[in-house]
Amino acid sequence: PDLLARSPPAVVSPSLGSLLLRLNKLIVRINDYPLACHSGQFIRYIFENVALIVRRRVAEQGGDAAAELRVVGETEAVLFPVFQEILNKQQEDLMAYVLQIMALLLEAAPGEISQTYIMLFNAVLAPTNWDMAGNVPGLVRLLQAYLRKGTSQLLAMDSNLVLRIVNVAETLAGSRRTEQSGIKLFIGLAEALDLQLLRPHLPVILRLSLKRLKASWPRPPVRRFALPIMDLLSVLVGKHGVGVLKEGLRDTSLLHAIQKGFWADTLPKIQSSGRRKAGIIATTRMLVEDESIWADAELV
């Protein structure tokens, strides 16, 4: 993957299509004879190269939506037959990678969700797929891509869409092993949904997301839990205002404890520029909309 990433476009671009075909043949071979490949690292390298090829081919189109859609379609035509077999056979060693590549392709394709992915959506939510812990990160990323690209399409197809996804996230958040993934799925819902659709589920989302915070209070939570919680709160406040937290928490004292404790401690630790920007926007809204935060501050 490193060599492919570092190679100049003039050298590697003409070979990307043929390289993808070769990698696909390897995936087919491993799928047909799973016991013949004992190296998990080799499998990972195959799929890392596939992901890199997808990113490079899409990036080379220079933002031309029609060209990007064509490249994604060509890639799906090569990969999807074996991907479908892997998903049908529940090949656990390969499914996690397949789901990540599918999410990448869905994110890369301009426009609405294609009919291919619409037909796959119910299978993505099938409980048997979520029972395998290795699938969870890929499934969460894939669901986030669905929500970002076509929430209205999905709602037109299934009026219970939000409840079904909340139920999945609730199950994930209930297990220490998948708790972070549950919070990430809540973040996807908060980013994609209008407040009207989100409001009935706010108490559950906040209760499950903040249980780790409340359990460790007043000590700061472990970093791997703190940042996803901060991301969720930043999205909720930045998009919908501090009133959403007041409404969902139904506990003013807890809100103030979060604002003056967890929020103040965690915001400076955010390293990602995108996350930091979301945190600053949410902090600004919070200071403007909730005067009680600074009402008792001493003015110099």
PDB file of C-alpha atoms in Angstrom:
ATOM      1  CA  PRO A   1       0.000   0.000   0.000  1.00  0.00           C
ATOM      2  CA  ASP A   2       2.808   2.458   0.804  1.00  0.00           C
ATOM      3  CA  LEU A   3       4.409   2.049  -2.629  1.00  0.00           C
ATOM      4  CA  LEU A   4       1.075   2.529  -4.356  1.00  0.00           C
ATOM      5  CA  ALA A   5       0.317   5.603  -2.260  1.00  0.00           C
ATOM      6  CA  ARG A   6       3.688   7.230  -2.952  1.00  0.00           C
ATOM      7  CA  SER A   7       3.829   6.521  -6.686  1.00  0.00           C
ATOM      8  CA  PRO A   8       3.210   9.560  -8.951  1.00  0.00           C
ATOM      9  CA  PRO A   9      -0.068   9.504 -10.920  1.00  0.00           C
ATOM     10  CA  ALA A  10       1.685   9.350 -14.293  1.00  0.00           C
ATOM     11  CA  VAL A  11       3.343   6.089 -13.255  1.00  0.00           C
ATOM     12  CA  VAL A  12       0.573   4.253 -11.457  1.00  0.00           C
ATOM     13  CA  SER A  13      -2.717   5.583 -12.897  1.00  0.00           C
ATOM     14  CA  PRO A  14      -2.663   3.576 -16.161  1.00  0.00           C
ATOM     15  CA  SER A  15      -2.268   0.366 -14.148  1.00  0.00           C
ATOM     16  CA  LEU A  16      -4.938   0.906 -11.496  1.00  0.00           C
ATOM     17  CA  GLY A  17      -7.707  -0.832 -13.436  1.00  0.00           C
ATOM     18  CA  SER A  18      -5.661  -3.953 -14.178  1.00  0.00           C
ATOM     19  CA  LEU A  19      -4.348  -3.997 -10.604  1.00  0.00           C
ATOM     20  CA  LEU A  20      -7.912  -3.949  -9.290  1.00  0.00           C
ATOM     21  CA  LEU A  21      -8.749  -6.961 -11.487  1.00  0.00           C
ATOM     22  CA  ARG A  22      -5.752  -8.860 -10.101  1.00  0.00           C
ATOM     23  CA  LEU A  23      -6.711  -8.066  -6.533  1.00  0.00           C
ATOM     24  CA  ASN A  24     -10.282  -9.130  -7.212  1.00  0.00           C
ATOM     25  CA  LYS A  25      -9.013 -12.512  -8.460  1.00  0.00           C
ATOM     26  CA  LEU A  26      -7.149 -12.946  -5.181  1.00  0.00           C
ATOM     27  CA  ILE A  27     -10.312 -12.137  -3.202  1.00  0.00           C
ATOM     28  CA  VAL A  28     -12.264 -14.669  -5.292  1.00  0.00           C
ATOM     29  CA  ARG A  29      -9.588 -17.271  -4.638  1.00  0.00           C
ATOM     30  CA  ILE A  30      -9.580 -16.669  -0.879  1.00  0.00           C
ATOM     31  CA  ASN A  31     -13.374 -16.759  -0.796  1.00  0.00           C
ATOM     32  CA  ASP A  32     -13.427 -20.078  -2.679  1.00  0.00           C
ATOM     33  CA  TYR A  33     -10.659 -21.645  -0.583  1.00  0.00           C
ATOM     34  CA  PRO A  34     -10.714 -19.894   2.809  1.00  0.00           C
ATOM     35  CA  LEU A  35      -8.612 -22.562   4.525  1.00  0.00           C
ATOM     36  CA  ALA A  36      -5.810 -22.090   2.000  1.00  0.00           C
ATOM     37  CA  CYS A  37      -4.989 -18.580   3.279  1.00  0.00           C
ATOM     38  CA  HIS A  38      -3.731 -18.439   6.861  1.00  0.00           C
ATOM     39  CA  SER A  39      -2.390 -14.880   6.819  1.00  0.00           C
ATOM     40  CA  GLY A  40      -4.749 -12.238   8.108  1.00  0.00           C
ATOM     41  CA  GLN A  41      -2.140  -9.605   7.319  1.00  0.00           C
ATOM     42  CA  PHE A  42      -2.058 -10.675   3.649  1.00  0.00           C
ATOM     43  CA  ILE A  43      -5.845 -10.336   3.440  1.00  0.00           C
ATOM     44  CA  ARG A  44      -5.670  -6.909   5.077  1.00  0.00           C
ATOM     45  CA  TYR A  45      -3.058  -5.744   2.567  1.00  0.00           C
ATOM     46  CA  ILE A  46      -5.278  -6.851  -0.324  1.00  0.00           C
ATOM     47  CA  PHE A  47      -8.213  -4.784   0.876  1.00  0.00           C
ATOM     48  CA  GLU A  48      -6.030  -1.808   1.834  1.00  0.00           C
ATOM     49  CA  ASN A  49      -4.806  -1.730  -1.752  1.00  0.00           C
ATOM     50  CA  VAL A  50      -8.370  -1.966  -3.058  1.00  0.00           C
ATOM     51  CA  ALA A  51      -9.355   1.011  -0.880  1.00  0.00           C
ATOM     52  CA  LEU A  52      -6.341   2.978  -2.079  1.00  0.00           C
ATOM     53  CA  ILE A  53      -7.175   2.264  -5.724  1.00  0.00           C
ATOM     54  CA  VAL A  54     -10.753   3.464  -5.198  1.00  0.00           C
ATOM     55  CA  ARG A  55      -9.593   6.704  -3.571  1.00  0.00           C
ATOM     56  CA  ARG A  56      -6.968   7.420  -6.227  1.00  0.00           C
ATOM     57  CA  ARG A  57      -9.255   6.693  -9.174  1.00  0.00           C
ATOM     58  CA  VAL A  58     -12.014   8.898  -7.759  1.00  0.00           C
ATOM     59  CA  ALA A  59      -9.576  11.701  -6.862  1.00  0.00           C
ATOM     60  CA  GLU A  60      -8.136  11.667 -10.389  1.00  0.00           C
ATOM     61  CA  GLN A  61     -11.529  12.695 -11.799  1.00  0.00           C
ATOM     62  CA  GLY A  62     -11.007  16.217 -10.457  1.00  0.00           C
ATOM     63  CA  GLY A  63     -14.480  16.621  -8.992  1.00  0.00           C
ATOM     64  CA  ASP A  64     -16.296  15.704 -12.219  1.00  0.00           C
ATOM     65  CA  ALA A  65     -19.442  14.049 -10.826  1.00  0.00           C
ATOM     66  CA  ALA A  66     -20.226  12.086 -13.991  1.00  0.00           C
ATOM     67  CA  ALA A  67     -16.663  10.742 -14.185  1.00  0.00           C
ATOM     68  CA  GLU A  68     -16.651   9.850 -10.478  1.00  0.00           C
ATOM     69  CA  LEU A  69     -19.936   8.001 -10.862  1.00  0.00           C
ATOM     70  CA  ARG A  70     -18.539   6.100 -13.838  1.00  0.00           C
ATOM     71  CA  VAL A  71     -15.405   5.068 -11.922  1.00  0.00           C
ATOM     72  CA  VAL A  72     -17.428   3.933  -8.910  1.00  0.00           C
ATOM     73  CA  GLY A  73     -19.754   1.963 -11.203  1.00  0.00           C
ATOM     74  CA  GLU A  74     -16.823   0.249 -12.924  1.00  0.00           C
ATOM     75  CA  THR A  75     -15.303  -0.649  -9.565  1.00  0.00           C
ATOM     76  CA  GLU A  76     -18.585  -2.044  -8.259  1.00  0.00           C
ATOM     77  CA  ALA A  77     -18.980  -4.130 -11.416  1.00  0.00           C
ATOM     78  CA  VAL A  78     -15.618  -5.769 -10.694  1.00  0.00           C
ATOM     79  CA  LEU A  79     -15.991  -6.272  -6.947  1.00  0.00           C
ATOM     80  CA  PHE A  80     -19.668  -6.764  -6.189  1.00  0.00           C
ATOM     81  CA  PRO A  81     -20.119 -10.322  -7.529  1.00  0.00           C
ATOM     82  CA  VAL A  82     -17.563 -11.713  -5.074  1.00  0.00           C
ATOM     83  CA  PHE A  83     -18.677  -9.285  -2.350  1.00  0.00           C
ATOM     84  CA  GLN A  84     -22.216 -10.647  -2.659  1.00  0.00           C
ATOM     85  CA  GLU A  85     -20.925 -14.198  -2.302  1.00  0.00           C
ATOM     86  CA  ILE A  86     -18.906 -13.279   0.775  1.00  0.00           C
ATOM     87  CA  LEU A  87     -21.918 -11.645   2.427  1.00  0.00           C
ATOM     88  CA  ASN A  88     -24.222 -14.544   1.551  1.00  0.00           C
ATOM     89  CA  LYS A  89     -21.754 -17.108   2.894  1.00  0.00           C
ATOM     90  CA  GLN A  90     -21.062 -15.020   6.035  1.00  0.00           C
ATOM     91  CA  GLN A  91     -17.297 -15.263   5.500  1.00  0.00           C
ATOM     92  CA  GLU A  92     -16.306 -13.687   8.790  1.00  0.00           C
ATOM     93  CA  ASP A  93     -12.622 -13.216   7.884  1.00  0.00           C
ATOM     94  CA  LEU A  94     -13.582 -11.170   4.811  1.00  0.00           C
ATOM     95  CA  MET A  95     -16.879  -9.489   5.684  1.00  0.00           C
ATOM     96  CA  ALA A  96     -15.365  -6.732   7.820  1.00  0.00           C
ATOM     97  CA  TYR A  97     -13.193  -5.614   4.889  1.00  0.00           C
ATOM     98  CA  VAL A  98     -15.997  -5.944   2.352  1.00  0.00           C
ATOM     99  CA  LEU A  99     -18.267  -3.700   4.425  1.00  0.00           C
ATOM    100  CA  GLN A 100     -15.551  -1.034   4.703  1.00  0.00           C
ATOM    101  CA  ILE A 101     -15.002  -1.025   0.923  1.00  0.00           C
ATOM    102  CA  MET A 102     -18.756  -0.853   0.295  1.00  0.00           C
ATOM    103  CA  ALA A 103     -18.984   2.143   2.620  1.00  0.00           C
ATOM    104  CA  LEU A 104     -16.098   3.792   0.773  1.00  0.00           C
ATOM    105  CA  LEU A 105     -17.796   3.264  -2.610  1.00  0.00           C
ATOM    106  CA  LEU A 106     -21.129   4.572  -1.322  1.00  0.00           C
ATOM    107  CA  GLU A 107     -19.394   7.684   0.061  1.00  0.00           C
ATOM    108  CA  ALA A 108     -17.475   8.233  -3.182  1.00  0.00           C
ATOM    109  CA  ALA A 109     -20.464   8.035  -5.537  1.00  0.00           C
ATOM    110  CA  PRO A 110     -22.062  11.456  -6.186  1.00  0.00           C
ATOM    111  CA  GLY A 111     -25.807  11.885  -5.944  1.00  0.00           C
ATOM    112  CA  GLU A 112     -28.430   9.754  -4.271  1.00  0.00           C
ATOM    113  CA  ILE A 113     -28.128   6.183  -3.046  1.00  0.00           C
ATOM    114  CA  SER A 114     -28.038   3.829  -6.026  1.00  0.00           C
ATOM    115  CA  GLN A 115     -30.627   1.100  -6.465  1.00  0.00           C
ATOM    116  CA  THR A 116     -27.950  -1.500  -5.732  1.00  0.00           C
ATOM    117  CA  TYR A 117     -27.427  -0.116  -2.248  1.00  0.00           C
ATOM    118  CA  ILE A 118     -31.143   0.421  -1.692  1.00  0.00           C
ATOM    119  CA  MET A 119     -31.670  -3.298  -2.274  1.00  0.00           C
ATOM    120  CA  LEU A 120     -28.887  -4.131   0.199  1.00  0.00           C
ATOM    121  CA  PHE A 121     -30.144  -1.893   2.997  1.00  0.00           C
ATOM    122  CA  ASN A 122     -32.349  -4.400   4.839  1.00  0.00           C
ATOM    123  CA  ALA A 123     -29.526  -6.930   4.749  1.00  0.00           C
ATOM    124  CA  VAL A 124     -27.223  -4.361   6.359  1.00  0.00           C
ATOM    125  CA  LEU A 125     -29.592  -4.129   9.326  1.00  0.00           C
ATOM    126  CA  ALA A 126     -30.007  -7.918   9.630  1.00  0.00           C
ATOM    127  CA  PRO A 127     -29.186  -8.973  13.233  1.00  0.00           C
ATOM    128  CA  THR A 128     -26.992 -11.894  12.078  1.00  0.00           C
ATOM    129  CA  ASN A 129     -24.501  -9.444  10.568  1.00  0.00           C
ATOM    130  CA  TRP A 130     -24.246  -7.434  13.778  1.00  0.00           C
ATOM    131  CA  ASP A 131     -23.693 -10.555  15.885  1.00  0.00           C
ATOM    132  CA  MET A 132     -20.131 -10.769  14.536  1.00  0.00           C
ATOM    133  CA  ALA A 133     -18.126  -8.143  16.416  1.00  0.00           C
ATOM    134  CA  GLY A 134     -15.616  -7.772  13.581  1.00  0.00           C
ATOM    135  CA  ASN A 135     -18.373  -6.535  11.284  1.00  0.00           C
ATOM    136  CA  VAL A 136     -19.511  -3.728  13.570  1.00  0.00           C
ATOM    137  CA  PRO A 137     -17.083  -0.927  12.561  1.00  0.00           C
ATOM    138  CA  GLY A 138     -17.744  -1.534   8.856  1.00  0.00           C
ATOM    139  CA  LEU A 139     -21.505  -1.763   9.359  1.00  0.00           C
ATOM    140  CA  VAL A 140     -21.520   1.479  11.361  1.00  0.00           C
ATOM    141  CA  ARG A 141     -19.541   3.286   8.675  1.00  0.00           C
ATOM    142  CA  LEU A 142     -21.846   1.892   5.994  1.00  0.00           C
ATOM    143  CA  LEU A 143     -24.960   3.016   7.869  1.00  0.00           C
ATOM    144  CA  GLN A 144     -23.444   6.464   8.377  1.00  0.00           C
ATOM    145  CA  ALA A 145     -22.854   6.681   4.623  1.00  0.00           C
ATOM    146  CA  TYR A 146     -26.467   5.675   3.965  1.00  0.00           C
ATOM    147  CA  LEU A 147     -27.724   8.352   6.354  1.00  0.00           C
ATOM    148  CA  ARG A 148     -25.506  11.098   4.922  1.00  0.00           C
ATOM    149  CA  LYS A 149     -26.459  10.384   1.338  1.00  0.00           C
ATOM    150  CA  GLY A 150     -30.144   9.583   1.381  1.00  0.00           C
ATOM    151  CA  THR A 151     -32.131   9.763   4.609  1.00  0.00           C
ATOM    152  CA  SER A 152     -35.206  10.909   2.678  1.00  0.00           C
ATOM    153  CA  GLN A 153     -34.869   7.950   0.292  1.00  0.00           C
ATOM    154  CA  LEU A 154     -34.635   5.516   3.173  1.00  0.00           C
ATOM    155  CA  LEU A 155     -37.553   7.085   5.060  1.00  0.00           C
ATOM    156  CA  ALA A 156     -39.714   6.829   1.952  1.00  0.00           C
ATOM    157  CA  MET A 157     -38.888   3.131   1.856  1.00  0.00           C
ATOM    158  CA  ASP A 158     -39.309   2.455   5.602  1.00  0.00           C
ATOM    159  CA  SER A 159     -41.211   4.704   7.997  1.00  0.00           C
ATOM    160  CA  ASN A 160     -39.660   2.833  10.950  1.00  0.00           C
ATOM    161  CA  LEU A 161     -36.122   3.541   9.745  1.00  0.00           C
ATOM    162  CA  VAL A 162     -35.059   5.764  12.654  1.00  0.00           C
ATOM    163  CA  LEU A 163     -36.406   3.383  15.303  1.00  0.00           C
ATOM    164  CA  ARG A 164     -34.644   0.417  13.670  1.00  0.00           C
ATOM    165  CA  ILE A 165     -31.292   2.211  13.639  1.00  0.00           C
ATOM    166  CA  VAL A 166     -31.763   3.515  17.197  1.00  0.00           C
ATOM    167  CA  ASN A 167     -32.443  -0.061  18.323  1.00  0.00           C
ATOM    168  CA  VAL A 168     -29.208  -1.228  16.690  1.00  0.00           C
ATOM    169  CA  ALA A 169     -27.247   1.620  18.282  1.00  0.00           C
ATOM    170  CA  GLU A 170     -28.875   0.915  21.648  1.00  0.00           C
ATOM    171  CA  THR A 171     -27.709  -2.708  21.504  1.00  0.00           C
ATOM    172  CA  LEU A 172     -24.170  -1.626  20.584  1.00  0.00           C
ATOM    173  CA  ALA A 173     -24.039   1.016  23.315  1.00  0.00           C
ATOM    174  CA  GLY A 174     -25.151  -1.579  25.864  1.00  0.00           C
ATOM    175  CA  SER A 175     -21.960  -3.603  25.437  1.00  0.00           C
ATOM    176  CA  ARG A 176     -18.564  -2.361  26.581  1.00  0.00           C
ATOM    177  CA  ARG A 177     -16.971  -4.012  23.521  1.00  0.00           C
ATOM    178  CA  THR A 178     -19.099  -2.076  21.006  1.00  0.00           C
ATOM    179  CA  GLU A 179     -20.023   0.993  23.046  1.00  0.00           C
ATOM    180  CA  GLN A 180     -17.965   3.391  20.917  1.00  0.00           C
ATOM    181  CA  SER A 181     -19.610   2.096  17.749  1.00  0.00           C
ATOM    182  CA  GLY A 182     -23.039   2.702  19.263  1.00  0.00           C
ATOM    183  CA  ILE A 183     -22.110   6.324  20.007  1.00  0.00           C
ATOM    184  CA  LYS A 184     -20.773   6.746  16.456  1.00  0.00           C
ATOM    185  CA  LEU A 185     -24.100   5.521  15.102  1.00  0.00           C
ATOM    186  CA  PHE A 186     -25.915   8.023  17.325  1.00  0.00           C
ATOM    187  CA  ILE A 187     -23.631  10.712  15.860  1.00  0.00           C
ATOM    188  CA  GLY A 188     -24.650   9.608  12.347  1.00  0.00           C
ATOM    189  CA  LEU A 189     -28.314   9.979  13.289  1.00  0.00           C
ATOM    190  CA  ALA A 190     -27.727  13.398  14.878  1.00  0.00           C
ATOM    191  CA  GLU A 191     -25.936  14.621  11.743  1.00  0.00           C
ATOM    192  CA  ALA A 192     -28.530  13.310   9.287  1.00  0.00           C
ATOM    193  CA  LEU A 193     -31.907  13.804  10.948  1.00  0.00           C
ATOM    194  CA  ASP A 194     -34.092  16.847  11.363  1.00  0.00           C
ATOM    195  CA  LEU A 195     -34.958  17.672  14.956  1.00  0.00           C
ATOM    196  CA  GLN A 196     -38.550  16.520  14.467  1.00  0.00           C
ATOM    197  CA  LEU A 197     -37.355  12.988  13.701  1.00  0.00           C
ATOM    198  CA  LEU A 198     -34.603  13.025  16.296  1.00  0.00           C
ATOM    199  CA  ARG A 199     -36.572  14.467  19.235  1.00  0.00           C
ATOM    200  CA  PRO A 200     -38.485  11.299  20.310  1.00  0.00           C
ATOM    201  CA  HIS A 201     -35.207   9.403  20.629  1.00  0.00           C
ATOM    202  CA  LEU A 202     -33.123  12.064  22.407  1.00  0.00           C
ATOM    203  CA  PRO A 203     -33.595  10.744  25.966  1.00  0.00           C
ATOM    204  CA  VAL A 204     -32.433   7.240  24.953  1.00  0.00           C
ATOM    205  CA  ILE A 205     -29.516   8.571  22.877  1.00  0.00           C
ATOM    206  CA  LEU A 206     -28.254  10.806  25.682  1.00  0.00           C
ATOM    207  CA  ARG A 207     -28.847   8.285  28.457  1.00  0.00           C
ATOM    208  CA  LEU A 208     -26.868   5.556  26.714  1.00  0.00           C
ATOM    209  CA  SER A 209     -24.138   7.862  25.438  1.00  0.00           C
ATOM    210  CA  LEU A 210     -23.544   9.557  28.770  1.00  0.00           C
ATOM    211  CA  LYS A 211     -23.669   6.488  31.015  1.00  0.00           C
ATOM    212  CA  ARG A 212     -19.879   6.130  30.838  1.00  0.00           C
ATOM    213  CA  LEU A 213     -19.515   9.805  31.732  1.00  0.00           C
ATOM    214  CA  LYS A 214     -21.862   9.548  34.698  1.00  0.00           C
ATOM    215  CA  ALA A 215     -20.267   6.307  35.910  1.00  0.00           C
ATOM    216  CA  SER A 216     -16.815   7.897  36.101  1.00  0.00           C
ATOM    217  CA  TRP A 217     -17.955  11.240  37.497  1.00  0.00           C
ATOM    218  CA  PRO A 218     -16.219  13.388  38.712  1.00  0.00           C
ATOM    219  CA  ARG A 219     -13.102  11.717  37.218  1.00  0.00           C
ATOM    220  CA  PRO A 220     -12.697  12.289  33.425  1.00  0.00           C
ATOM    221  CA  PRO A 221     -13.692   9.270  31.298  1.00  0.00           C
ATOM    222  CA  VAL A 222     -11.168   7.254  29.346  1.00  0.00           C
ATOM    223  CA  ARG A 223     -10.061   9.171  26.233  1.00  0.00           C
ATOM    224  CA  ARG A 224     -11.484   6.596  23.798  1.00  0.00           C
ATOM    225  CA  PHE A 225     -14.932   7.219  25.264  1.00  0.00           C
ATOM    226  CA  ALA A 226     -14.532  10.955  25.903  1.00  0.00           C
ATOM    227  CA  LEU A 227     -13.946  12.006  22.283  1.00  0.00           C
ATOM    228  CA  PRO A 228     -16.972  10.187  20.751  1.00  0.00           C
ATOM    229  CA  ILE A 229     -19.177  11.597  23.530  1.00  0.00           C
ATOM    230  CA  MET A 230     -17.808  15.074  22.816  1.00  0.00           C
ATOM    231  CA  ASP A 231     -18.438  14.586  19.086  1.00  0.00           C
ATOM    232  CA  LEU A 232     -22.061  13.653  19.746  1.00  0.00           C
ATOM    233  CA  LEU A 233     -22.708  16.588  22.065  1.00  0.00           C
ATOM    234  CA  SER A 234     -20.981  18.980  19.634  1.00  0.00           C
ATOM    235  CA  VAL A 235     -23.180  17.821  16.741  1.00  0.00           C
ATOM    236  CA  LEU A 236     -26.361  18.066  18.800  1.00  0.00           C
ATOM    237  CA  VAL A 237     -25.619  21.549  20.162  1.00  0.00           C
ATOM    238  CA  GLY A 238     -23.990  22.874  16.988  1.00  0.00           C
ATOM    239  CA  LYS A 239     -26.871  21.764  14.761  1.00  0.00           C
ATOM    240  CA  HIS A 240     -29.887  22.069  17.054  1.00  0.00           C
ATOM    241  CA  GLY A 241     -28.865  24.345  19.941  1.00  0.00           C
ATOM    242  CA  VAL A 242     -28.318  23.882  23.670  1.00  0.00           C
ATOM    243  CA  GLY A 243     -32.073  23.528  24.166  1.00  0.00           C
ATOM    244  CA  VAL A 244     -31.809  20.027  22.707  1.00  0.00           C
ATOM    245  CA  LEU A 245     -29.526  18.974  25.566  1.00  0.00           C
ATOM    246  CA  LYS A 246     -31.826  20.546  28.146  1.00  0.00           C
ATOM    247  CA  GLU A 247     -34.792  18.754  26.625  1.00  0.00           C
ATOM    248  CA  GLY A 248     -33.074  15.399  26.294  1.00  0.00           C
ATOM    249  CA  LEU A 249     -31.303  15.377  29.663  1.00  0.00           C
ATOM    250  CA  ARG A 250     -34.256  16.708  31.691  1.00  0.00           C
ATOM    251  CA  ASP A 251     -31.705  17.504  34.394  1.00  0.00           C
ATOM    252  CA  THR A 252     -30.304  21.043  34.622  1.00  0.00           C
ATOM    253  CA  SER A 253     -27.699  20.115  37.220  1.00  0.00           C
ATOM    254  CA  LEU A 254     -26.308  17.365  34.979  1.00  0.00           C
ATOM    255  CA  LEU A 255     -26.192  19.760  32.041  1.00  0.00           C
ATOM    256  CA  HIS A 256     -24.208  22.313  34.053  1.00  0.00           C
ATOM    257  CA  ALA A 257     -21.863  19.609  35.326  1.00  0.00           C
ATOM    258  CA  ILE A 258     -21.195  18.541  31.731  1.00  0.00           C
ATOM    259  CA  GLN A 259     -20.668  22.111  30.575  1.00  0.00           C
ATOM    260  CA  LYS A 260     -18.279  23.140  33.324  1.00  0.00           C
ATOM    261  CA  GLY A 261     -16.585  19.792  33.841  1.00  0.00           C
ATOM    262  CA  PHE A 262     -16.475  17.331  30.960  1.00  0.00           C
ATOM    263  CA  TRP A 263     -16.885  19.904  28.170  1.00  0.00           C
ATOM    264  CA  ALA A 264     -14.242  22.282  29.497  1.00  0.00           C
ATOM    265  CA  ASP A 265     -11.807  19.391  30.082  1.00  0.00           C
ATOM    266  CA  THR A 266     -12.318  17.637  26.732  1.00  0.00           C
ATOM    267  CA  LEU A 267     -12.530  20.502  24.229  1.00  0.00           C
ATOM    268  CA  PRO A 268      -8.806  21.432  24.431  1.00  0.00           C
ATOM    269  CA  LYS A 269      -7.828  17.767  23.888  1.00  0.00           C
ATOM    270  CA  ILE A 270      -9.493  17.464  20.476  1.00  0.00           C
ATOM    271  CA  GLN A 271      -6.798  17.104  17.827  1.00  0.00           C
ATOM    272  CA  SER A 272      -8.786  16.598  14.619  1.00  0.00           C
ATOM    273  CA  SER A 273      -9.424  19.939  12.901  1.00  0.00           C
ATOM    274  CA  GLY A 274     -12.952  18.929  11.875  1.00  0.00           C
ATOM    275  CA  ARG A 275     -13.876  17.800  15.362  1.00  0.00           C
ATOM    276  CA  ARG A 276     -12.305  20.910  16.894  1.00  0.00           C
ATOM    277  CA  LYS A 277     -14.315  23.157  14.559  1.00  0.00           C
ATOM    278  CA  ALA A 278     -17.552  21.368  15.510  1.00  0.00           C
ATOM    279  CA  GLY A 279     -16.646  21.726  19.196  1.00  0.00           C
ATOM    280  CA  ILE A 280     -15.945  25.453  18.866  1.00  0.00           C
ATOM    281  CA  ILE A 281     -19.215  26.068  17.003  1.00  0.00           C
ATOM    282  CA  ALA A 282     -21.143  24.151  19.680  1.00  0.00           C
ATOM    283  CA  THR A 283     -19.333  25.999  22.481  1.00  0.00           C
ATOM    284  CA  THR A 284     -20.184  29.351  20.897  1.00  0.00           C
ATOM    285  CA  ARG A 285     -23.865  28.439  20.631  1.00  0.00           C
ATOM    286  CA  MET A 286     -23.851  27.199  24.205  1.00  0.00           C
ATOM    287  CA  LEU A 287     -22.369  30.439  25.536  1.00  0.00           C
ATOM    288  CA  VAL A 288     -24.805  32.566  23.536  1.00  0.00           C
ATOM    289  CA  GLU A 289     -27.933  30.517  24.243  1.00  0.00           C
ATOM    290  CA  ASP A 290     -27.349  29.603  27.895  1.00  0.00           C
ATOM    291  CA  GLU A 291     -26.354  32.625  29.968  1.00  0.00           C
ATOM    292  CA  SER A 292     -26.346  30.554  33.150  1.00  0.00           C
ATOM    293  CA  ILE A 293     -22.932  29.146  32.159  1.00  0.00           C
ATOM    294  CA  TRP A 294     -21.194  32.441  32.674  1.00  0.00           C
ATOM    295  CA  ALA A 295     -23.738  34.323  34.775  1.00  0.00           C
ATOM    296  CA  ASP A 296     -21.709  33.713  37.931  1.00  0.00           C
ATOM    297  CA  ALA A 297     -18.352  34.452  36.281  1.00  0.00           C
ATOM    298  CA  GLU A 298     -16.294  37.282  37.734  1.00  0.00           C
ATOM    299  CA  LEU A 299     -15.800  40.074  35.221  1.00  0.00           C
ATOM    300  CA  VAL A 300     -12.438  41.837  35.408  1.00  0.00           C
TER     301      VAL A 300
END
